[in-house]
PDB file of C-alpha atoms and ligand atoms in Angstrom:
ATOM      1  CA  UNK V   1     -21.217  -0.287 -16.193  1.00 91.00           C
ATOM      2  CA  UNK V   2     -17.903   2.391 -14.640  1.00 87.00           C
ATOM      3  CA  UNK V   3     -15.983   0.482 -12.515  1.00 81.00           C
ATOM      4  CA  UNK V   4     -14.640   3.520 -11.024  1.00 79.00           C
ATOM      5  CA  UNK V   5     -17.514   4.279  -9.310  1.00 86.00           C
ATOM      6  CA  UNK V   6     -16.679   1.923  -6.567  1.00 80.00           C
ATOM      7  CA  UNK V   7     -13.463   4.454  -5.733  1.00 76.00           C
ATOM      8  CA  UNK V   8     -15.960   6.326  -4.820  1.00 82.00           C
ATOM      9  CA  UNK V   9     -16.445   4.376  -1.955  1.00 86.00           C
ATOM     10  CA  UNK V  10     -14.285   6.733   0.593  1.00 89.00           C
ATOM     11  CA  UNK V  11     -12.359   4.098   2.723  1.00 93.00           C
ATOM     12  CA  UNK V  12      -9.090   4.328   4.995  1.00 96.00           C
ATOM     13  CA  UNK V  13      -5.981   2.904   5.357  1.00 97.00           C
ATOM     14  CA  UNK V  14      -5.117   1.101   7.991  1.00 98.00           C
ATOM     15  CA  UNK V  15      -1.973  -1.019   9.399  1.00 98.00           C
ATOM     16  CA  UNK V  16      -4.046  -4.695  10.401  1.00 98.00           C
ATOM     17  CA  UNK V  17      -1.202  -6.607  12.473  1.00 98.00           C
ATOM     18  CA  UNK V  18      -1.321  -9.241  15.242  1.00 98.00           C
ATOM     19  CA  UNK V  19       1.929 -12.251  15.964  1.00 97.00           C
ATOM     20  CA  UNK V  20       2.786 -15.755  15.613  1.00 95.00           C
ATOM     21  CA  UNK V  21       5.018 -18.104  17.773  1.00 94.00           C
ATOM     22  CA  UNK V  22       6.456 -15.140  19.445  1.00 94.00           C
ATOM     23  CA  UNK V  23       6.540 -13.234  14.805  1.00 96.00           C
ATOM     24  CA  UNK V  24       4.854 -10.246  14.306  1.00 98.00           C
ATOM     25  CA  UNK V  25       2.886 -10.183  11.426  1.00 98.00           C
ATOM     26  CA  UNK V  26       0.274  -6.783  10.025  1.00 98.00           C
ATOM     27  CA  UNK V  27       0.040  -5.542   6.720  1.00 98.00           C
ATOM     28  CA  UNK V  28      -2.287  -2.438   4.521  1.00 98.00           C
ATOM     29  CA  UNK V  29      -6.152  -3.082   4.333  1.00 97.00           C
ATOM     30  CA  UNK V  30      -8.697  -0.350   3.937  1.00 96.00           C
ATOM     31  CA  UNK V  31     -11.231  -2.678   4.820  1.00 96.00           C
ATOM     32  CA  UNK V  32     -11.755  -1.727   8.189  1.00 98.00           C
ATOM     33  CA  UNK V  33     -15.385  -0.682   9.258  1.00 97.00           C
ATOM     34  CA  UNK V  34     -17.163  -0.722  12.823  1.00 97.00           C
ATOM     35  CA  UNK V  35     -19.982  -2.991  11.576  1.00 98.00           C
ATOM     36  CA  UNK V  36     -22.433  -2.554  15.684  1.00 97.00           C
ATOM     37  CA  UNK V  37     -21.961  -0.033  17.439  1.00 96.00           C
ATOM     38  CA  UNK V  38     -23.393  -2.270  20.935  1.00 97.00           C
ATOM     39  CA  UNK V  39     -21.717  -4.261  20.910  1.00 98.00           C
ATOM     40  CA  UNK V  40     -18.641  -2.774  19.573  1.00 98.00           C
ATOM     41  CA  UNK V  41     -17.639  -5.307  16.439  1.00 98.00           C
ATOM     42  CA  UNK V  42     -15.399  -4.333  13.545  1.00 98.00           C
ATOM     43  CA  UNK V  43     -14.017  -6.300  10.172  1.00 98.00           C
ATOM     44  CA  UNK V  44     -11.725  -6.405   8.313  1.00 98.00           C
ATOM     45  CA  UNK V  45     -11.032  -8.291   4.502  1.00 98.00           C
ATOM     46  CA  UNK V  46      -7.741  -9.969   5.113  1.00 98.00           C
ATOM     47  CA  UNK V  47      -6.981 -11.367   1.202  1.00 96.00           C
ATOM     48  CA  UNK V  48      -6.224 -15.231   1.324  1.00 97.00           C
ATOM     49  CA  UNK V  49      -2.748 -15.988  -0.262  1.00 96.00           C
ATOM     50  CA  UNK V  50      -1.791 -12.629   2.386  1.00 97.00           C
ATOM     51  CA  UNK V  51      -0.144 -14.098   5.971  1.00 98.00           C
ATOM     52  CA  UNK V  52      -1.232 -11.725   8.572  1.00 98.00           C
ATOM     53  CA  UNK V  53      -4.549 -13.654   7.091  1.00 98.00           C
ATOM     54  CA  UNK V  54      -3.670 -16.913   8.269  1.00 98.00           C
ATOM     55  CA  UNK V  55      -1.652 -15.484  11.562  1.00 98.00           C
ATOM     56  CA  UNK V  56      -5.739 -14.327  12.388  1.00 98.00           C
ATOM     57  CA  UNK V  57      -6.608 -17.138  11.977  1.00 98.00           C
ATOM     58  CA  UNK V  58      -4.353 -18.527  14.596  1.00 98.00           C
ATOM     59  CA  UNK V  59      -3.830 -15.991  16.756  1.00 98.00           C
ATOM     60  CA  UNK V  60      -7.636 -15.131  16.922  1.00 98.00           C
ATOM     61  CA  UNK V  61      -6.940 -10.979  18.126  1.00 98.00           C
ATOM     62  CA  UNK V  62      -5.544  -8.550  16.305  1.00 98.00           C
ATOM     63  CA  UNK V  63      -4.916  -4.418  16.297  1.00 98.00           C
ATOM     64  CA  UNK V  64      -5.867  -2.231  13.522  1.00 98.00           C
ATOM     65  CA  UNK V  65      -3.871   1.369  13.912  1.00 98.00           C
ATOM     66  CA  UNK V  66      -5.883   4.272  11.421  1.00 98.00           C
ATOM     67  CA  UNK V  67      -3.174   5.820   9.548  1.00 98.00           C
ATOM     68  CA  UNK V  68      -2.527   9.415   9.176  1.00 98.00           C
ATOM     69  CA  UNK V  69      -2.525  11.898   5.947  1.00 98.00           C
ATOM     70  CA  UNK V  70       1.008  12.518   6.386  1.00 97.00           C
ATOM     71  CA  UNK V  71       2.833   8.513   6.114  1.00 98.00           C
ATOM     72  CA  UNK V  72       5.143   8.683   4.098  1.00 97.00           C
ATOM     73  CA  UNK V  73       4.486   5.902   1.366  1.00 97.00           C
ATOM     74  CA  UNK V  74       8.013   4.098   2.524  1.00 97.00           C
ATOM     75  CA  UNK V  75       5.003   2.984   5.115  1.00 98.00           C
ATOM     76  CA  UNK V  76       2.172   1.600   3.076  1.00 97.00           C
ATOM     77  CA  UNK V  77       6.114   0.472   1.062  1.00 96.00           C
ATOM     78  CA  UNK V  78       6.744  -1.550   4.252  1.00 97.00           C
ATOM     79  CA  UNK V  79       3.589  -3.316   5.105  1.00 98.00           C
ATOM     80  CA  UNK V  80       1.516  -2.676   1.800  1.00 96.00           C
ATOM     81  CA  UNK V  81       4.272  -4.512  -0.896  1.00 95.00           C
ATOM     82  CA  UNK V  82       5.745  -6.869   1.256  1.00 95.00           C
ATOM     83  CA  UNK V  83       4.866 -10.054   2.653  1.00 96.00           C
ATOM     84  CA  UNK V  84       5.763 -11.564   6.794  1.00 97.00           C
ATOM     85  CA  UNK V  85       6.225 -14.708   4.721  1.00 94.00           C
ATOM     86  CA  UNK V  86       9.805 -13.418   2.898  1.00 89.00           C
ATOM     87  CA  UNK V  87      10.736 -10.473   5.905  1.00 93.00           C
ATOM     88  CA  UNK V  88      10.048  -9.667   9.445  1.00 95.00           C
ATOM     89  CA  UNK V  89       8.367  -6.104   8.527  1.00 97.00           C
ATOM     90  CA  UNK V  90       9.358  -4.647  12.117  1.00 96.00           C
ATOM     91  CA  UNK V  91      12.700  -5.561  11.486  1.00 95.00           C
ATOM     92  CA  UNK V  92      14.570  -1.565  11.013  1.00 96.00           C
ATOM     93  CA  UNK V  93      11.227  -0.194  11.984  1.00 96.00           C
ATOM     94  CA  UNK V  94      10.604   1.284  15.824  1.00 96.00           C
ATOM     95  CA  UNK V  95       7.715   2.947  15.229  1.00 97.00           C
ATOM     96  CA  UNK V  96       5.455   0.569  17.121  1.00 98.00           C
ATOM     97  CA  UNK V  97       4.045  -0.167  20.566  1.00 98.00           C
ATOM     98  CA  UNK V  98       1.845  -3.150  22.039  1.00 98.00           C
ATOM     99  CA  UNK V  99      -1.294  -2.664  23.459  1.00 98.00           C
ATOM    100  CA  UNK V 100      -2.688  -4.426  26.079  1.00 98.00           C
ATOM    101  CA  UNK V 101      -3.319  -7.310  24.222  1.00 98.00           C
ATOM    102  CA  UNK V 102       0.536  -7.234  23.452  1.00 98.00           C
ATOM    103  CA  UNK V 103      -0.181  -7.226  20.337  1.00 98.00           C
ATOM    104  CA  UNK V 104       1.517  -3.853  18.042  1.00 98.00           C
ATOM    105  CA  UNK V 105      -0.211  -0.875  17.205  1.00 98.00           C
ATOM    106  CA  UNK V 106       2.010   1.454  15.146  1.00 98.00           C
ATOM    107  CA  UNK V 107       2.229   4.956  17.234  1.00 97.00           C
ATOM    108  CA  UNK V 108       3.902   7.315  14.347  1.00 96.00           C
ATOM    109  CA  UNK V 109       1.846   8.130  11.139  1.00 97.00           C
ATOM    110  CA  UNK V 110      -1.137   6.865  12.746  1.00 98.00           C
ATOM    111  CA  UNK V 111      -4.001   8.092  15.290  1.00 98.00           C
ATOM    112  CA  UNK V 112      -5.557   6.049  16.356  1.00 98.00           C
ATOM    113  CA  UNK V 113      -6.022   2.309  17.047  1.00 98.00           C
ATOM    114  CA  UNK V 114      -8.789  -0.689  17.700  1.00 98.00           C
ATOM    115  CA  UNK V 115      -7.921  -4.263  19.201  1.00 98.00           C
ATOM    116  CA  UNK V 116     -10.508  -6.601  17.752  1.00 98.00           C
ATOM    117  CA  UNK V 117     -11.065 -10.595  18.743  1.00 98.00           C
ATOM    118  CA  UNK V 118     -12.665 -12.447  16.288  1.00 98.00           C
ATOM    119  CA  UNK V 119     -16.173 -13.712  17.125  1.00 98.00           C
ATOM    120  CA  UNK V 120     -16.632 -15.086  13.221  1.00 98.00           C
ATOM    121  CA  UNK V 121     -15.749 -15.307   9.918  1.00 98.00           C
ATOM    122  CA  UNK V 122     -17.569 -15.354   6.216  1.00 98.00           C
ATOM    123  CA  UNK V 123     -15.226 -17.008   3.214  1.00 98.00           C
ATOM    124  CA  UNK V 124     -15.540 -14.752   0.105  1.00 98.00           C
ATOM    125  CA  UNK V 125     -13.864 -16.387  -1.311  1.00 97.00           C
ATOM    126  CA  UNK V 126     -10.537 -14.926  -2.267  1.00 96.00           C
ATOM    127  CA  UNK V 127     -10.972 -13.077   1.147  1.00 97.00           C
ATOM    128  CA  UNK V 128     -12.188 -13.740   4.964  1.00 98.00           C
ATOM    129  CA  UNK V 129     -13.449 -11.619   6.299  1.00 98.00           C
ATOM    130  CA  UNK V 130     -12.741 -11.201  10.269  1.00 98.00           C
ATOM    131  CA  UNK V 131     -15.588 -10.004  12.660  1.00 98.00           C
ATOM    132  CA  UNK V 132     -14.557  -9.191  16.274  1.00 98.00           C
ATOM    133  CA  UNK V 133     -14.797  -7.686  19.354  1.00 98.00           C
ATOM    134  CA  UNK V 134     -13.561  -4.638  20.179  1.00 98.00           C
ATOM    135  CA  UNK V 135     -11.957  -5.228  23.775  1.00 98.00           C
ATOM    136  CA  UNK V 136      -9.421  -2.167  23.782  1.00 98.00           C
ATOM    137  CA  UNK V 137      -9.693   1.498  21.745  1.00 97.00           C
ATOM    138  CA  UNK V 138      -7.548   4.402  22.348  1.00 98.00           C
ATOM    139  CA  UNK V 139      -5.835   7.516  19.979  1.00 98.00           C
ATOM    140  CA  UNK V 140      -2.965   7.602  20.199  1.00 98.00           C
ATOM    141  CA  UNK V 141      -2.276  11.243  17.997  1.00 96.00           C
ATOM    142  CA  UNK V 142      -4.087  14.301  16.692  1.00 96.00           C
ATOM    143  CA  UNK V 143      -3.805  14.593  12.780  1.00 97.00           C
ATOM    144  CA  UNK V 144      -6.583  13.316  10.183  1.00 97.00           C
ATOM    145  CA  UNK V 145      -6.942   9.879   9.354  1.00 98.00           C
ATOM    146  CA  UNK V 146      -5.594   9.196   5.427  1.00 97.00           C
ATOM    147  CA  UNK V 147      -8.547   7.833   2.836  1.00 96.00           C
ATOM    148  CA  UNK V 148      -7.921   5.567  -0.046  1.00 92.00           C
ATOM    149  CA  UNK V 149      -8.548   8.451  -1.872  1.00 91.00           C
ATOM    150  CA  UNK V 150      -5.904  10.581  -0.991  1.00 94.00           C
ATOM    151  CA  UNK V 151      -3.287   8.399  -1.025  1.00 94.00           C
ATOM    152  CA  UNK V 152      -3.720   7.314  -4.640  1.00 90.00           C
ATOM    153  CA  UNK V 153      -3.551  11.440  -5.571  1.00 91.00           C
ATOM    154  CA  UNK V 154      -0.804  12.155  -3.417  1.00 95.00           C
ATOM    155  CA  UNK V 155       1.523   9.402  -1.827  1.00 95.00           C
ATOM    156  CA  UNK V 156       1.200   7.265  -3.972  1.00 93.00           C
ATOM    157  CA  UNK V 157       4.274   7.217  -6.347  1.00 91.00           C
ATOM    158  CA  UNK V 158       3.157   9.112  -9.576  1.00 86.00           C
ATOM    159  CA  UNK V 159       4.489   6.253 -12.643  1.00 77.00           C
ATOM    160  CA  UNK V 160       7.456   7.884 -14.112  1.00 76.00           C
ATOM    161  CA  UNK V 161       6.508   8.007 -18.587  1.00 72.00           C
ATOM    162  CA  UNK V 162       8.825   5.371 -19.765  1.00 72.00           C
ATOM    163  CA  UNK V 163      12.137   6.986 -21.393  1.00 75.00           C
ATOM    164  CA  UNK V 164      12.780   7.412 -24.759  1.00 81.00           C
ATOM    165  CA  UNK V 165      15.255   7.151 -27.228  1.00 89.00           C
ATOM    166  CA  UNK V 166      17.452  10.096 -28.933  1.00 92.00           C
ATOM    167  CA  UNK V 167      19.601   9.553 -32.024  1.00 93.00           C
ATOM    168  CA  UNK V 168      22.446  12.445 -32.275  1.00 91.00           C
ATOM    169  CA  UNK V 169      23.490  13.876 -35.900  1.00 89.00           C
ATOM    170  CA  UNK V 170      27.179  13.300 -36.460  1.00 88.00           C
ATOM    171  CA  UNK V 171      27.288  16.421 -38.661  1.00 81.00           C
ATOM    172  CA  UNK V 172      25.499  18.746 -36.775  1.00 79.00           C
ATOM    173  CA  UNK V 173      24.592  17.861 -32.973  1.00 83.00           C
ATOM    174  CA  UNK V 174      20.688  17.847 -33.542  1.00 86.00           C
ATOM    175  CA  UNK V 175      18.890  15.238 -31.747  1.00 90.00           C
ATOM    176  CA  UNK V 176      16.228  12.985 -32.753  1.00 92.00           C
ATOM    177  CA  UNK V 177      13.905  11.808 -29.849  1.00 90.00           C
ATOM    178  CA  UNK V 178      12.098   8.881 -30.191  1.00 90.00           C
ATOM    179  CA  UNK V 179      12.544   4.771 -30.032  1.00 90.00           C
ATOM    180  CA  UNK V 180      13.396   4.071 -33.416  1.00 93.00           C
ATOM    181  CA  UNK V 181      14.734   6.223 -36.097  1.00 94.00           C
ATOM    182  CA  UNK V 182      12.916   6.375 -39.456  1.00 94.00           C
ATOM    183  CA  UNK V 183      14.775   5.212 -42.095  1.00 94.00           C
ATOM    184  CA  UNK V 184      14.109   7.619 -44.710  1.00 93.00           C
ATOM    185  CA  UNK V 185      14.728  10.350 -42.099  1.00 93.00           C
ATOM    186  CA  UNK V 186      17.456  13.760 -43.210  1.00 88.00           C
ATOM    187  CA  UNK V 187      17.977  15.719 -40.709  1.00 85.00           C
ATOM    188  CA  UNK V 188      15.738  18.941 -40.432  1.00 82.00           C
ATOM    189  CA  UNK V 189      19.218  20.810 -39.824  1.00 78.00           C
ATOM    190  CA  UNK V 190      21.527  19.749 -42.298  1.00 79.00           C
ATOM    191  CA  UNK V 191      19.980  17.601 -43.887  1.00 81.00           C
ATOM    192  CA  UNK V 192      21.503  14.630 -43.793  1.00 88.00           C
ATOM    193  CA  UNK V 193      19.875  11.138 -44.012  1.00 92.00           C
ATOM    194  CA  UNK V 194      19.572   8.891 -41.580  1.00 94.00           C
ATOM    195  CA  UNK V 195      22.792   6.975 -41.746  1.00 94.00           C
ATOM    196  CA  UNK V 196      24.479  10.072 -40.070  1.00 92.00           C
ATOM    197  CA  UNK V 197      22.895   8.995 -36.946  1.00 92.00           C
ATOM    198  CA  UNK V 198      23.989   7.448 -34.140  1.00 93.00           C
ATOM    199  CA  UNK V 199      21.579   5.970 -30.626  1.00 93.00           C
ATOM    200  CA  UNK V 200      22.834   7.829 -28.054  1.00 90.00           C
ATOM    201  CA  UNK V 201      19.932   6.220 -25.105  1.00 83.00           C
TER     202      UNK V 201
HETATM  203  C1  FMN C 301      -3.758   0.933  -0.801  1.00 70.34           C
HETATM  204  C2  FMN C 301      -3.651  -0.475  -0.079  1.00 70.34           C
HETATM  205  C3  FMN C 301      -4.567  -1.250   0.039  1.00 70.34           C
HETATM  206  C4  FMN C 301      -4.823  -2.409   0.699  1.00 70.34           C
HETATM  207  N1  FMN C 301      -5.633  -3.505   1.563  1.00 70.34           N
HETATM  208  C5  FMN C 301      -6.308  -4.740   1.557  1.00 70.34           C
HETATM  209  C6  FMN C 301      -6.690  -5.135   2.424  1.00 70.34           C
HETATM  210  O1  FMN C 301      -7.855  -4.386   2.168  1.00 70.34           O
HETATM  211  N2  FMN C 301      -7.168  -6.073   2.012  1.00 70.34           N
HETATM  212  C7  FMN C 301      -5.617  -7.308   2.212  1.00 70.34           C
HETATM  213  O2  FMN C 301      -6.211  -8.571   2.785  1.00 70.34           O
HETATM  214  N3  FMN C 301      -4.956  -6.193   1.525  1.00 70.34           N
HETATM  215  C8  FMN C 301      -4.385  -5.514   1.130  1.00 70.34           C
HETATM  216  N4  FMN C 301      -3.517  -4.989   0.062  1.00 70.34           N
HETATM  217  C9  FMN C 301      -2.609  -5.832   0.248  1.00 70.34           C
HETATM  218  C10 FMN C 301      -1.564  -6.257   1.192  1.00 70.34           C
HETATM  219  O3  FMN C 301      -1.633  -5.539   2.651  1.00 70.34           O
HETATM  220  C11 FMN C 301      -0.165  -6.093   0.715  1.00 70.34           C
HETATM  221  O4  FMN C 301      -0.575  -7.778   0.197  1.00 70.34           O
HETATM  222  C12 FMN C 301       0.220  -6.827   2.160  1.00 70.34           C
HETATM  223  O5  FMN C 301       2.186  -7.081   1.609  1.00 70.34           O
HETATM  224  C13 FMN C 301       0.359  -8.181   2.911  1.00 70.34           C
HETATM  225  O6  FMN C 301       0.900  -8.554   3.743  1.00 70.34           O
HETATM  226  P1  FMN C 301       1.675 -10.623   3.939  1.00 70.34           P
HETATM  227  O7  FMN C 301       1.642 -11.131   3.345  1.00 70.34           O
HETATM  228  O8  FMN C 301       2.941  -9.821   5.408  1.00 70.34           O
HETATM  229  O9  FMN C 301       0.305  -9.833   4.991  1.00 70.34           O
HETATM  230  C14 FMN C 301      -3.723  -3.518   0.689  1.00 70.34           C
HETATM  231  C15 FMN C 301      -2.325  -2.730  -0.406  1.00 70.34           C
HETATM  232  C16 FMN C 301      -2.251  -1.804  -0.074  1.00 70.34           C
HETATM  233  C17 FMN C 301      -1.137  -1.112  -0.556  1.00 70.34           C
END
């Protein structure tokens, strides 16, 4: 079994938004999909630990904004790496408007939104799949939709290689790169031993 085969399923990336008690909420999801076209129904699958999960349960309505290929990591970070329990994700953020259902949708780095009214939910253990009637859907931009694969390859920051330590020979200035200078190390230039080296990073 190769778990990488799971990455070959093609997903989009979306901001799922809702509201509770006058407070806007939302998170990044890749699990929005159309279920049936007549009636028009979609599902979103949300981790039970997410603030947005509890908001959806109470509100019963949401919007899904489809993100585009030019989405900066900052937007993913804002909605996908923080919780609305701790911060107001809409504070200092102006790229949204309100749909007819009164809920936010993303106006920049998105090309459309779909409004859903929840009619059913499926308990999946860690997640809940919310099934909703589409009550409205609109095009809001021209750019191509962002896929999960494109996000992984082009938007998500690559982990930086751990910076290695370094030692300098106090006699000739030769730099040894490595976290630990071996006790029996001999400088290849001036042939002094490890005790002639100082740690510089
Ligand atoms: C690329 C990406 C895809 C994600 N997909 C989902 C998803 O499908 N369902 C989900 O519940 N969380 C998903 N998340 C995680 C939530 O966006 C994240 O946990 C968020 O901080 C929850 O915020 P909240 O607590 O305000 O709801 C995804 C995050 C990223 C970065």
